[in-house]
Amino acid sequence: MTADITSTHTYTGNHTGQLAAFLAGAPHHWDVDGDLVLTTPDGEIHARPGWLLVRWTDRTITTATPHLAERTYGPEGLAGRLDQTQDAVARVREAAAQLMRAALNTDGEPLTPRDQGIDTAVRRLLAALDQPPGSAS
């Protein structure tokens, strides 16, 4: 199962009510210097001021430095590019569906070979969009 981000919090180093609410239920403690220590599947992580704390649907909290957060979660980072790609696929899917409807709208006349070719090509395009990543067509 894939975990998704549910919320984020920029750690300031201050023990605020917002931080307490964000950390609720997450394994963590404060070290002798009062710094936040998160217990993650990768071990203990000492959060630093400015780092992004990321809560996932599986209730795990991970961290990211400002640089890593921007490159991963920012609009030009991996997550932003994924969103842009998903939007583009949705637009292609809608355009293909409109093309198929237009090709099949023959007012009761039999489909021409051209219409059948468009229908077949669009169906192949839609099937390709539905394939899981990495699968060959």
mmCIF file of N, CA and C in Angstrom:
data_model
loop_
_atom_site.group_PDB
_atom_site.id
_atom_site.type_symbol
_atom_site.label_atom_id
_atom_site.label_comp_id
_atom_site.label_asym_id
_atom_site.label_seq_id
_atom_site.Cartn_x
_atom_site.Cartn_y
_atom_site.Cartn_z
ATOM 1 N N MET A 1 0.836 -1.173 0.000
ATOM 2 C CA MET A 1 0.000 0.000 0.000
ATOM 3 C C MET A 1 0.884 1.240 0.000
ATOM 4 N N THR A 2 0.535 2.193 -0.824
ATOM 5 C CA THR A 2 1.287 3.431 -0.916
ATOM 6 C C THR A 2 0.781 4.423 0.114
ATOM 7 N N ALA A 3 1.713 5.025 0.822
ATOM 8 C CA ALA A 3 1.334 6.060 1.793
ATOM 9 C C ALA A 3 1.339 7.412 1.092
ATOM 10 N N ASP A 4 0.397 8.253 1.447
ATOM 11 C CA ASP A 4 0.305 9.604 0.908
ATOM 12 C C ASP A 4 0.524 10.606 2.036
ATOM 13 N N ILE A 5 0.941 11.795 1.661
ATOM 14 C CA ILE A 5 1.148 12.865 2.634
ATOM 15 C C ILE A 5 -0.208 13.385 3.095
ATOM 16 N N THR A 6 -0.361 13.497 4.409
ATOM 17 C CA THR A 6 -1.603 14.066 4.939
ATOM 18 C C THR A 6 -1.407 15.503 5.411
ATOM 19 N N SER A 7 -0.206 15.831 5.901
ATOM 20 C CA SER A 7 0.049 17.200 6.352
ATOM 21 C C SER A 7 1.548 17.411 6.518
ATOM 22 N N THR A 8 1.925 18.672 6.587
ATOM 23 C CA THR A 8 3.327 19.030 6.812
ATOM 24 C C THR A 8 3.389 20.144 7.857
ATOM 25 N N HIS A 9 4.556 20.275 8.455
ATOM 26 C CA HIS A 9 4.786 21.322 9.456
ATOM 27 C C HIS A 9 6.261 21.702 9.374
ATOM 28 N N THR A 10 6.544 22.981 9.275
ATOM 29 C CA THR A 10 7.937 23.423 9.295
ATOM 30 C C THR A 10 8.369 23.551 10.747
ATOM 31 N N TYR A 11 9.389 22.787 11.100
ATOM 32 C CA TYR A 11 9.889 22.776 12.476
ATOM 33 C C TYR A 11 10.709 24.032 12.718
ATOM 34 N N THR A 12 10.348 24.782 13.750
ATOM 35 C CA THR A 12 11.054 26.031 14.066
ATOM 36 C C THR A 12 12.038 25.877 15.215
ATOM 37 N N GLY A 13 11.968 24.753 15.898
ATOM 38 C CA GLY A 13 12.787 24.575 17.089
ATOM 39 C C GLY A 13 12.035 24.945 18.348
ATOM 40 N N ASN A 14 10.879 25.562 18.190
ATOM 41 C CA ASN A 14 10.050 25.954 19.335
ATOM 42 C C ASN A 14 8.988 24.894 19.593
ATOM 43 N N HIS A 15 8.692 24.678 20.860
ATOM 44 C CA HIS A 15 7.680 23.690 21.249
ATOM 45 C C HIS A 15 6.328 24.395 21.308
ATOM 46 N N THR A 16 5.661 24.506 20.180
ATOM 47 C CA THR A 16 4.389 25.226 20.109
ATOM 48 C C THR A 16 3.215 24.257 20.180
ATOM 49 N N GLY A 17 2.043 24.808 20.382
ATOM 50 C CA GLY A 17 0.826 24.001 20.368
ATOM 51 C C GLY A 17 0.591 23.371 19.010
ATOM 52 N N GLN A 18 0.947 24.110 17.946
ATOM 53 C CA GLN A 18 0.803 23.548 16.601
ATOM 54 C C GLN A 18 1.699 22.330 16.432
ATOM 55 N N LEU A 19 2.914 22.421 16.929
ATOM 56 C CA LEU A 19 3.833 21.290 16.836
ATOM 57 C C LEU A 19 3.298 20.112 17.635
ATOM 58 N N ALA A 20 2.812 20.371 18.835
ATOM 59 C CA ALA A 20 2.262 19.296 19.668
ATOM 60 C C ALA A 20 1.096 18.615 18.962
ATOM 61 N N ALA A 21 0.227 19.397 18.345
ATOM 62 C CA ALA A 21 -0.913 18.818 17.618
ATOM 63 C C ALA A 21 -0.426 18.002 16.428
ATOM 64 N N PHE A 22 0.591 18.504 15.727
ATOM 65 C CA PHE A 22 1.123 17.788 14.569
ATOM 66 C C PHE A 22 1.746 16.460 14.984
ATOM 67 N N LEU A 23 2.450 16.450 16.112
ATOM 68 C CA LEU A 23 3.154 15.246 16.566
ATOM 69 C C LEU A 23 2.251 14.257 17.301
ATOM 70 N N ALA A 24 1.020 14.635 17.600
ATOM 71 C CA ALA A 24 0.124 13.779 18.392
ATOM 72 C C ALA A 24 0.074 12.368 17.821
ATOM 73 N N GLY A 25 0.386 11.407 18.684
ATOM 74 C CA GLY A 25 0.338 10.002 18.297
ATOM 75 C C GLY A 25 1.586 9.494 17.597
ATOM 76 N N ALA A 26 2.515 10.373 17.274
ATOM 77 C CA ALA A 26 3.744 9.956 16.593
ATOM 78 C C ALA A 26 4.834 9.692 17.629
ATOM 79 N N PRO A 27 5.591 8.614 17.459
ATOM 80 C CA PRO A 27 6.663 8.342 18.414
ATOM 81 C C PRO A 27 7.769 9.399 18.326
ATOM 82 N N HIS A 28 8.000 10.093 19.421
ATOM 83 C CA HIS A 28 9.032 11.119 19.469
ATOM 84 C C HIS A 28 9.397 11.394 20.927
ATOM 85 N N HIS A 29 10.508 12.088 21.104
ATOM 86 C CA HIS A 29 10.885 12.562 22.433
ATOM 87 C C HIS A 29 11.792 13.776 22.254
ATOM 88 N N TRP A 30 12.124 14.389 23.361
ATOM 89 C CA TRP A 30 13.017 15.547 23.350
ATOM 90 C C TRP A 30 14.335 15.114 23.969
ATOM 91 N N ASP A 31 15.448 15.443 23.317
ATOM 92 C CA ASP A 31 16.741 15.052 23.879
ATOM 93 C C ASP A 31 17.122 16.005 25.017
ATOM 94 N N VAL A 32 18.305 15.794 25.593
ATOM 95 C CA VAL A 32 18.713 16.581 26.766
ATOM 96 C C VAL A 32 18.854 18.068 26.452
ATOM 97 N N ASP A 33 19.064 18.399 25.184
ATOM 98 C CA ASP A 33 19.168 19.801 24.778
ATOM 99 C C ASP A 33 17.812 20.391 24.392
ATOM 100 N N GLY A 34 16.755 19.589 24.505
ATOM 101 C CA GLY A 34 15.422 20.066 24.154
ATOM 102 C C GLY A 34 15.098 19.976 22.678
ATOM 103 N N ASP A 35 15.951 19.255 21.921
ATOM 104 C CA ASP A 35 15.709 19.102 20.485
ATOM 105 C C ASP A 35 14.763 17.934 20.222
ATOM 106 N N LEU A 36 13.967 18.073 19.184
ATOM 107 C CA LEU A 36 13.003 17.047 18.798
ATOM 108 C C LEU A 36 13.719 15.851 18.182
ATOM 109 N N VAL A 37 13.373 14.657 18.674
ATOM 110 C CA VAL A 37 13.893 13.413 18.113
ATOM 111 C C VAL A 37 12.684 12.574 17.700
ATOM 112 N N LEU A 38 12.592 12.280 16.411
ATOM 113 C CA LEU A 38 11.501 11.464 15.878
ATOM 114 C C LEU A 38 11.963 10.024 15.749
ATOM 115 N N THR A 39 11.097 9.096 16.088
ATOM 116 C CA THR A 39 11.379 7.684 15.860
ATOM 117 C C THR A 39 10.669 7.297 14.571
ATOM 118 N N THR A 40 11.454 6.923 13.557
ATOM 119 C CA THR A 40 10.912 6.602 12.236
ATOM 120 C C THR A 40 11.297 5.178 11.862
ATOM 121 N N PRO A 41 10.749 4.645 10.788
ATOM 122 C CA PRO A 41 11.165 3.321 10.326
ATOM 123 C C PRO A 41 12.656 3.259 9.992
ATOM 124 N N ASP A 42 13.269 4.423 9.747
ATOM 125 C CA ASP A 42 14.696 4.478 9.427
ATOM 126 C C ASP A 42 15.562 4.734 10.653
ATOM 127 N N GLY A 43 14.958 4.768 11.827
ATOM 128 C CA GLY A 43 15.699 5.040 13.048
ATOM 129 C C GLY A 43 15.338 6.404 13.605
ATOM 130 N N GLU A 44 16.107 6.841 14.586
ATOM 131 C CA GLU A 44 15.845 8.139 15.205
ATOM 132 C C GLU A 44 16.412 9.261 14.339
ATOM 133 N N ILE A 45 15.616 10.305 14.198
ATOM 134 C CA ILE A 45 16.034 11.473 13.426
ATOM 135 C C ILE A 45 15.923 12.698 14.322
ATOM 136 N N HIS A 46 17.010 13.443 14.419
ATOM 137 C CA HIS A 46 17.039 14.688 15.184
ATOM 138 C C HIS A 46 16.642 15.817 14.239
ATOM 139 N N ALA A 47 15.429 16.328 14.413
ATOM 140 C CA ALA A 47 14.936 17.399 13.546
ATOM 141 C C ALA A 47 15.699 18.690 13.820
ATOM 142 N N ARG A 48 15.913 19.449 12.780
ATOM 143 C CA ARG A 48 16.604 20.729 12.893
ATOM 144 C C ARG A 48 15.643 21.855 12.510
ATOM 145 N N PRO A 49 15.789 23.026 13.116
ATOM 146 C CA PRO A 49 14.936 24.152 12.728
ATOM 147 C C PRO A 49 15.027 24.407 11.219
ATOM 148 N N GLY A 50 13.863 24.641 10.624
ATOM 149 C CA GLY A 50 13.786 24.862 9.183
ATOM 150 C C GLY A 50 13.425 23.615 8.401
ATOM 151 N N TRP A 51 13.562 22.459 9.025
ATOM 152 C CA TRP A 51 13.224 21.220 8.330
ATOM 153 C C TRP A 51 11.715 21.063 8.232
ATOM 154 N N LEU A 52 11.295 20.394 7.189
ATOM 155 C CA LEU A 52 9.884 20.087 6.999
ATOM 156 C C LEU A 52 9.587 18.741 7.649
ATOM 157 N N LEU A 53 8.564 18.716 8.498
ATOM 158 C CA LEU A 53 8.075 17.463 9.071
ATOM 159 C C LEU A 53 6.900 17.024 8.202
ATOM 160 N N VAL A 54 6.902 15.771 7.782
ATOM 161 C CA VAL A 54 5.897 15.266 6.846
ATOM 162 C C VAL A 54 5.149 14.111 7.500
ATOM 163 N N ARG A 55 3.831 14.247 7.617
ATOM 164 C CA ARG A 55 2.989 13.169 8.168
ATOM 165 C C ARG A 55 2.347 12.433 6.997
ATOM 166 N N TRP A 56 2.386 11.101 7.088
ATOM 167 C CA TRP A 56 1.871 10.231 6.029
ATOM 168 C C TRP A 56 0.607 9.511 6.503
ATOM 169 N N THR A 57 -0.139 8.955 5.546
ATOM 170 C CA THR A 57 -1.381 8.258 5.886
ATOM 171 C C THR A 57 -1.139 7.057 6.789
ATOM 172 N N ASP A 58 0.058 6.494 6.767
ATOM 173 C CA ASP A 58 0.348 5.363 7.660
ATOM 174 C C ASP A 58 0.794 5.844 9.045
ATOM 175 N N ARG A 59 0.629 7.151 9.323
ATOM 176 C CA ARG A 59 0.907 7.808 10.598
ATOM 177 C C ARG A 59 2.400 8.018 10.856
ATOM 178 N N THR A 60 3.247 7.646 9.919
ATOM 179 C CA THR A 60 4.679 7.884 10.041
ATOM 180 C C THR A 60 4.958 9.372 9.833
ATOM 181 N N ILE A 61 5.955 9.881 10.548
ATOM 182 C CA ILE A 61 6.431 11.240 10.299
ATOM 183 C C ILE A 61 7.879 11.133 9.841
ATOM 184 N N THR A 62 8.171 11.776 8.720
ATOM 185 C CA THR A 62 9.533 11.828 8.204
ATOM 186 C C THR A 62 9.951 13.296 8.133
ATOM 187 N N THR A 63 11.215 13.525 7.824
ATOM 188 C CA THR A 63 11.730 14.891 7.744
ATOM 189 C C THR A 63 12.359 15.131 6.384
ATOM 190 N N ALA A 64 12.479 16.400 6.052
ATOM 191 C CA ALA A 64 13.186 16.791 4.836
ATOM 192 C C ALA A 64 13.834 18.147 5.085
ATOM 193 N N THR A 65 15.080 18.281 4.660
ATOM 194 C CA THR A 65 15.741 19.578 4.736
ATOM 195 C C THR A 65 15.019 20.529 3.784
ATOM 196 N N PRO A 66 15.194 21.843 3.934
ATOM 197 C CA PRO A 66 14.529 22.768 3.009
ATOM 198 C C PRO A 66 14.859 22.476 1.543
ATOM 199 N N HIS A 67 16.118 22.151 1.264
ATOM 200 C CA HIS A 67 16.540 21.853 -0.109
ATOM 201 C C HIS A 67 15.845 20.595 -0.622
ATOM 202 N N LEU A 68 15.856 19.551 0.181
ATOM 203 C CA LEU A 68 15.208 18.298 -0.213
ATOM 204 C C LEU A 68 13.700 18.475 -0.331
ATOM 205 N N ALA A 69 13.109 19.233 0.584
ATOM 206 C CA ALA A 69 11.660 19.462 0.538
ATOM 207 C C ALA A 69 11.269 20.145 -0.766
ATOM 208 N N GLU A 70 12.019 21.159 -1.176
ATOM 209 C CA GLU A 70 11.704 21.873 -2.416
ATOM 210 C C GLU A 70 11.865 20.958 -3.628
ATOM 211 N N ARG A 71 12.946 20.190 -3.655
ATOM 212 C CA ARG A 71 13.188 19.306 -4.802
ATOM 213 C C ARG A 71 12.230 18.124 -4.849
ATOM 214 N N THR A 72 11.697 17.742 -3.717
ATOM 215 C CA THR A 72 10.788 16.603 -3.684
ATOM 216 C C THR A 72 9.334 17.035 -3.706
ATOM 217 N N TYR A 73 8.956 17.948 -2.833
ATOM 218 C CA TYR A 73 7.543 18.282 -2.638
ATOM 219 C C TYR A 73 7.127 19.602 -3.282
ATOM 220 N N GLY A 74 8.085 20.411 -3.720
ATOM 221 C CA GLY A 74 7.760 21.715 -4.295
ATOM 222 C C GLY A 74 7.121 21.612 -5.670
ATOM 223 N N PRO A 75 6.591 22.733 -6.187
ATOM 224 C CA PRO A 75 5.896 22.711 -7.472
ATOM 225 C C PRO A 75 6.790 22.300 -8.640
ATOM 226 N N GLU A 76 8.082 22.565 -8.549
ATOM 227 C CA GLU A 76 9.004 22.152 -9.607
ATOM 228 C C GLU A 76 9.744 20.863 -9.237
ATOM 229 N N GLY A 77 9.438 20.313 -8.070
ATOM 230 C CA GLY A 77 10.070 19.073 -7.626
ATOM 231 C C GLY A 77 9.337 17.856 -8.157
ATOM 232 N N LEU A 78 9.697 16.708 -7.645
ATOM 233 C CA LEU A 78 9.115 15.456 -8.126
ATOM 234 C C LEU A 78 7.603 15.416 -7.966
ATOM 235 N N ALA A 79 7.094 15.834 -6.818
ATOM 236 C CA ALA A 79 5.644 15.795 -6.597
ATOM 237 C C ALA A 79 4.932 16.767 -7.529
ATOM 238 N N GLY A 80 5.502 17.954 -7.717
ATOM 239 C CA GLY A 80 4.907 18.930 -8.630
ATOM 240 C C GLY A 80 4.890 18.428 -10.058
ATOM 241 N N ARG A 81 5.983 17.802 -10.471
ATOM 242 C CA ARG A 81 6.034 17.249 -11.832
ATOM 243 C C ARG A 81 5.049 16.105 -11.996
ATOM 244 N N LEU A 82 4.896 15.298 -10.959
ATOM 245 C CA LEU A 82 3.911 14.219 -11.012
ATOM 246 C C LEU A 82 2.506 14.794 -11.168
ATOM 247 N N ASP A 83 2.192 15.837 -10.401
ATOM 248 C CA ASP A 83 0.879 16.484 -10.527
ATOM 249 C C ASP A 83 0.672 17.022 -11.940
ATOM 250 N N GLN A 84 1.707 17.663 -12.505
ATOM 251 C CA GLN A 84 1.609 18.201 -13.863
ATOM 252 C C GLN A 84 1.378 17.081 -14.873
ATOM 253 N N THR A 85 2.074 15.957 -14.686
ATOM 254 C CA THR A 85 1.916 14.818 -15.591
ATOM 255 C C THR A 85 0.518 14.233 -15.480
ATOM 256 N N GLN A 86 0.027 14.086 -14.265
ATOM 257 C CA GLN A 86 -1.328 13.553 -14.086
ATOM 258 C C GLN A 86 -2.363 14.480 -14.709
ATOM 259 N N ASP A 87 -2.165 15.784 -14.595
ATOM 260 C CA ASP A 87 -3.074 16.739 -15.232
ATOM 261 C C ASP A 87 -3.027 16.597 -16.753
ATOM 262 N N ALA A 88 -1.818 16.441 -17.309
ATOM 263 C CA ALA A 88 -1.682 16.282 -18.760
ATOM 264 C C ALA A 88 -2.363 15.002 -19.233
ATOM 265 N N VAL A 89 -2.194 13.917 -18.499
ATOM 266 C CA VAL A 89 -2.845 12.654 -18.863
ATOM 267 C C VAL A 89 -4.361 12.815 -18.828
ATOM 268 N N ALA A 90 -4.874 13.517 -17.840
ATOM 269 C CA ALA A 90 -6.327 13.743 -17.758
ATOM 270 C C ALA A 90 -6.814 14.546 -18.959
ATOM 271 N N ARG A 91 -6.031 15.550 -19.386
ATOM 272 C CA ARG A 91 -6.426 16.342 -20.560
ATOM 273 C C ARG A 91 -6.386 15.494 -21.828
ATOM 274 N N VAL A 92 -5.365 14.653 -21.973
ATOM 275 C CA VAL A 92 -5.279 13.764 -23.141
ATOM 276 C C VAL A 92 -6.444 12.787 -23.137
ATOM 277 N N ARG A 93 -6.746 12.238 -21.973
ATOM 278 C CA ARG A 93 -7.864 11.293 -21.855
ATOM 279 C C ARG A 93 -9.185 11.958 -22.275
ATOM 280 N N GLU A 94 -9.423 13.185 -21.829
ATOM 281 C CA GLU A 94 -10.657 13.896 -22.186
ATOM 282 C C GLU A 94 -10.697 14.208 -23.681
ATOM 283 N N ALA A 95 -9.566 14.650 -24.234
ATOM 284 C CA ALA A 95 -9.521 14.931 -25.674
ATOM 285 C C ALA A 95 -9.777 13.659 -26.479
ATOM 286 N N ALA A 96 -9.218 12.540 -26.035
ATOM 287 C CA ALA A 96 -9.434 11.266 -26.725
ATOM 288 C C ALA A 96 -10.897 10.853 -26.649
ATOM 289 N N ALA A 97 -11.505 11.040 -25.495
ATOM 290 C CA ALA A 97 -12.922 10.683 -25.349
ATOM 291 C C ALA A 97 -13.792 11.553 -26.255
ATOM 292 N N GLN A 98 -13.467 12.844 -26.359
ATOM 293 C CA GLN A 98 -14.221 13.731 -27.251
ATOM 294 C C GLN A 98 -14.057 13.305 -28.704
ATOM 295 N N LEU A 99 -12.838 12.938 -29.082
ATOM 296 C CA LEU A 99 -12.578 12.477 -30.446
ATOM 297 C C LEU A 99 -13.365 11.207 -30.743
ATOM 298 N N MET A 100 -13.395 10.285 -29.784
ATOM 299 C CA MET A 100 -14.133 9.042 -29.986
ATOM 300 C C MET A 100 -15.625 9.335 -30.142
ATOM 301 N N ARG A 101 -16.151 10.212 -29.302
ATOM 302 C CA ARG A 101 -17.581 10.554 -29.412
ATOM 303 C C ARG A 101 -17.884 11.172 -30.776
ATOM 304 N N ALA A 102 -16.990 12.040 -31.245
ATOM 305 C CA ALA A 102 -17.203 12.673 -32.551
ATOM 306 C C ALA A 102 -17.147 11.642 -33.674
ATOM 307 N N ALA A 103 -16.211 10.692 -33.581
ATOM 308 C CA ALA A 103 -16.078 9.671 -34.626
ATOM 309 C C ALA A 103 -17.275 8.737 -34.644
ATOM 310 N N LEU A 104 -17.868 8.495 -33.488
ATOM 311 C CA LEU A 104 -18.991 7.558 -33.405
ATOM 312 C C LEU A 104 -20.343 8.248 -33.596
ATOM 313 N N ASN A 105 -20.358 9.571 -33.663
ATOM 314 C CA ASN A 105 -21.603 10.311 -33.846
ATOM 315 C C ASN A 105 -21.909 10.390 -35.340
ATOM 316 N N THR A 106 -22.509 9.341 -35.878
ATOM 317 C CA THR A 106 -22.751 9.251 -37.323
ATOM 318 C C THR A 106 -24.215 9.432 -37.674
ATOM 319 N N ASP A 107 -25.020 9.841 -36.725
ATOM 320 C CA ASP A 107 -26.460 10.038 -36.966
ATOM 321 C C ASP A 107 -27.101 8.805 -37.582
ATOM 322 N N GLY A 108 -26.730 7.647 -37.096
ATOM 323 C CA GLY A 108 -27.346 6.401 -37.556
ATOM 324 C C GLY A 108 -26.712 5.802 -38.798
ATOM 325 N N GLU A 109 -25.791 6.523 -39.426
ATOM 326 C CA GLU A 109 -25.114 5.982 -40.611
ATOM 327 C C GLU A 109 -24.073 4.960 -40.161
ATOM 328 N N PRO A 110 -23.781 3.976 -41.021
ATOM 329 C CA PRO A 110 -22.727 3.013 -40.668
ATOM 330 C C PRO A 110 -21.381 3.729 -40.501
ATOM 331 N N LEU A 111 -20.564 3.178 -39.630
ATOM 332 C CA LEU A 111 -19.228 3.742 -39.433
ATOM 333 C C LEU A 111 -18.400 3.559 -40.697
ATOM 334 N N THR A 112 -17.697 4.598 -41.067
ATOM 335 C CA THR A 112 -16.787 4.500 -42.208
ATOM 336 C C THR A 112 -15.488 3.862 -41.726
ATOM 337 N N PRO A 113 -14.677 3.370 -42.645
ATOM 338 C CA PRO A 113 -13.366 2.844 -42.234
ATOM 339 C C PRO A 113 -12.549 3.898 -41.467
ATOM 340 N N ARG A 114 -12.680 5.176 -41.861
ATOM 341 C CA ARG A 114 -11.965 6.243 -41.153
ATOM 342 C C ARG A 114 -12.453 6.332 -39.711
ATOM 343 N N ASP A 115 -13.783 6.327 -39.511
ATOM 344 C CA ASP A 115 -14.343 6.392 -38.161
ATOM 345 C C ASP A 115 -13.911 5.184 -37.334
ATOM 346 N N GLN A 116 -13.924 4.012 -37.962
ATOM 347 C CA GLN A 116 -13.497 2.796 -37.256
ATOM 348 C C GLN A 116 -12.023 2.889 -36.879
ATOM 349 N N GLY A 117 -11.212 3.461 -37.770
ATOM 350 C CA GLY A 117 -9.787 3.634 -37.480
ATOM 351 C C GLY A 117 -9.563 4.592 -36.323
ATOM 352 N N ILE A 118 -10.325 5.690 -36.311
ATOM 353 C CA ILE A 118 -10.224 6.642 -35.197
ATOM 354 C C ILE A 118 -10.638 5.963 -33.901
ATOM 355 N N ASP A 119 -11.753 5.237 -33.949
ATOM 356 C CA ASP A 119 -12.235 4.537 -32.757
ATOM 357 C C ASP A 119 -11.175 3.573 -32.230
ATOM 358 N N THR A 120 -10.581 2.793 -33.119
ATOM 359 C CA THR A 120 -9.554 1.826 -32.715
ATOM 360 C C THR A 120 -8.329 2.538 -32.131
ATOM 361 N N ALA A 121 -7.889 3.602 -32.790
ATOM 362 C CA ALA A 121 -6.705 4.331 -32.313
ATOM 363 C C ALA A 121 -6.960 4.955 -30.943
ATOM 364 N N VAL A 122 -8.137 5.530 -30.765
ATOM 365 C CA VAL A 122 -8.454 6.159 -29.481
ATOM 366 C C VAL A 122 -8.556 5.109 -28.384
ATOM 367 N N ARG A 123 -9.164 3.975 -28.683
ATOM 368 C CA ARG A 123 -9.247 2.900 -27.684
ATOM 369 C C ARG A 123 -7.850 2.426 -27.274
ATOM 370 N N ARG A 124 -6.941 2.335 -28.239
ATOM 371 C CA ARG A 124 -5.555 1.935 -27.921
ATOM 372 C C ARG A 124 -4.878 2.999 -27.053
ATOM 373 N N LEU A 125 -5.120 4.258 -27.387
ATOM 374 C CA LEU A 125 -4.546 5.346 -26.593
ATOM 375 C C LEU A 125 -5.057 5.295 -25.159
ATOM 376 N N LEU A 126 -6.361 5.136 -25.000
ATOM 377 C CA LEU A 126 -6.930 5.067 -23.654
ATOM 378 C C LEU A 126 -6.416 3.846 -22.893
ATOM 379 N N ALA A 127 -6.265 2.709 -23.585
ATOM 380 C CA ALA A 127 -5.725 1.508 -22.934
ATOM 381 C C ALA A 127 -4.282 1.749 -22.491
ATOM 382 N N ALA A 128 -3.501 2.442 -23.325
ATOM 383 C CA ALA A 128 -2.108 2.736 -22.958
ATOM 384 C C ALA A 128 -2.050 3.647 -21.734
ATOM 385 N N LEU A 129 -2.970 4.606 -21.643
ATOM 386 C CA LEU A 129 -2.993 5.497 -20.481
ATOM 387 C C LEU A 129 -3.368 4.754 -19.206
ATOM 388 N N ASP A 130 -4.103 3.659 -19.346
ATOM 389 C CA ASP A 130 -4.541 2.891 -18.177
ATOM 390 C C ASP A 130 -3.512 1.872 -17.698
ATOM 391 N N GLN A 131 -2.450 1.637 -18.496
ATOM 392 C CA GLN A 131 -1.454 0.638 -18.104
ATOM 393 C C GLN A 131 -0.628 1.136 -16.927
ATOM 394 N N PRO A 132 -0.271 0.212 -16.029
ATOM 395 C CA PRO A 132 0.593 0.620 -14.911
ATOM 396 C C PRO A 132 1.968 1.049 -15.424
ATOM 397 N N PRO A 133 2.627 1.947 -14.699
ATOM 398 C CA PRO A 133 3.958 2.396 -15.112
ATOM 399 C C PRO A 133 4.911 1.217 -15.288
ATOM 400 N N GLY A 134 5.705 1.291 -16.344
ATOM 401 C CA GLY A 134 6.716 0.269 -16.584
ATOM 402 C C GLY A 134 6.234 -0.939 -17.356
ATOM 403 N N SER A 135 4.929 -1.053 -17.613
ATOM 404 C CA SER A 135 4.442 -2.209 -18.366
ATOM 405 C C SER A 135 4.534 -1.905 -19.852
ATOM 406 N N ALA A 136 4.860 -2.922 -20.608
ATOM 407 C CA ALA A 136 4.983 -2.763 -22.058
ATOM 408 C C ALA A 136 3.617 -2.904 -22.707
ATOM 409 N N SER A 137 3.444 -2.220 -23.830
ATOM 410 C CA SER A 137 2.156 -2.330 -24.527
ATOM 411 C C SER A 137 2.189 -3.396 -25.588
#
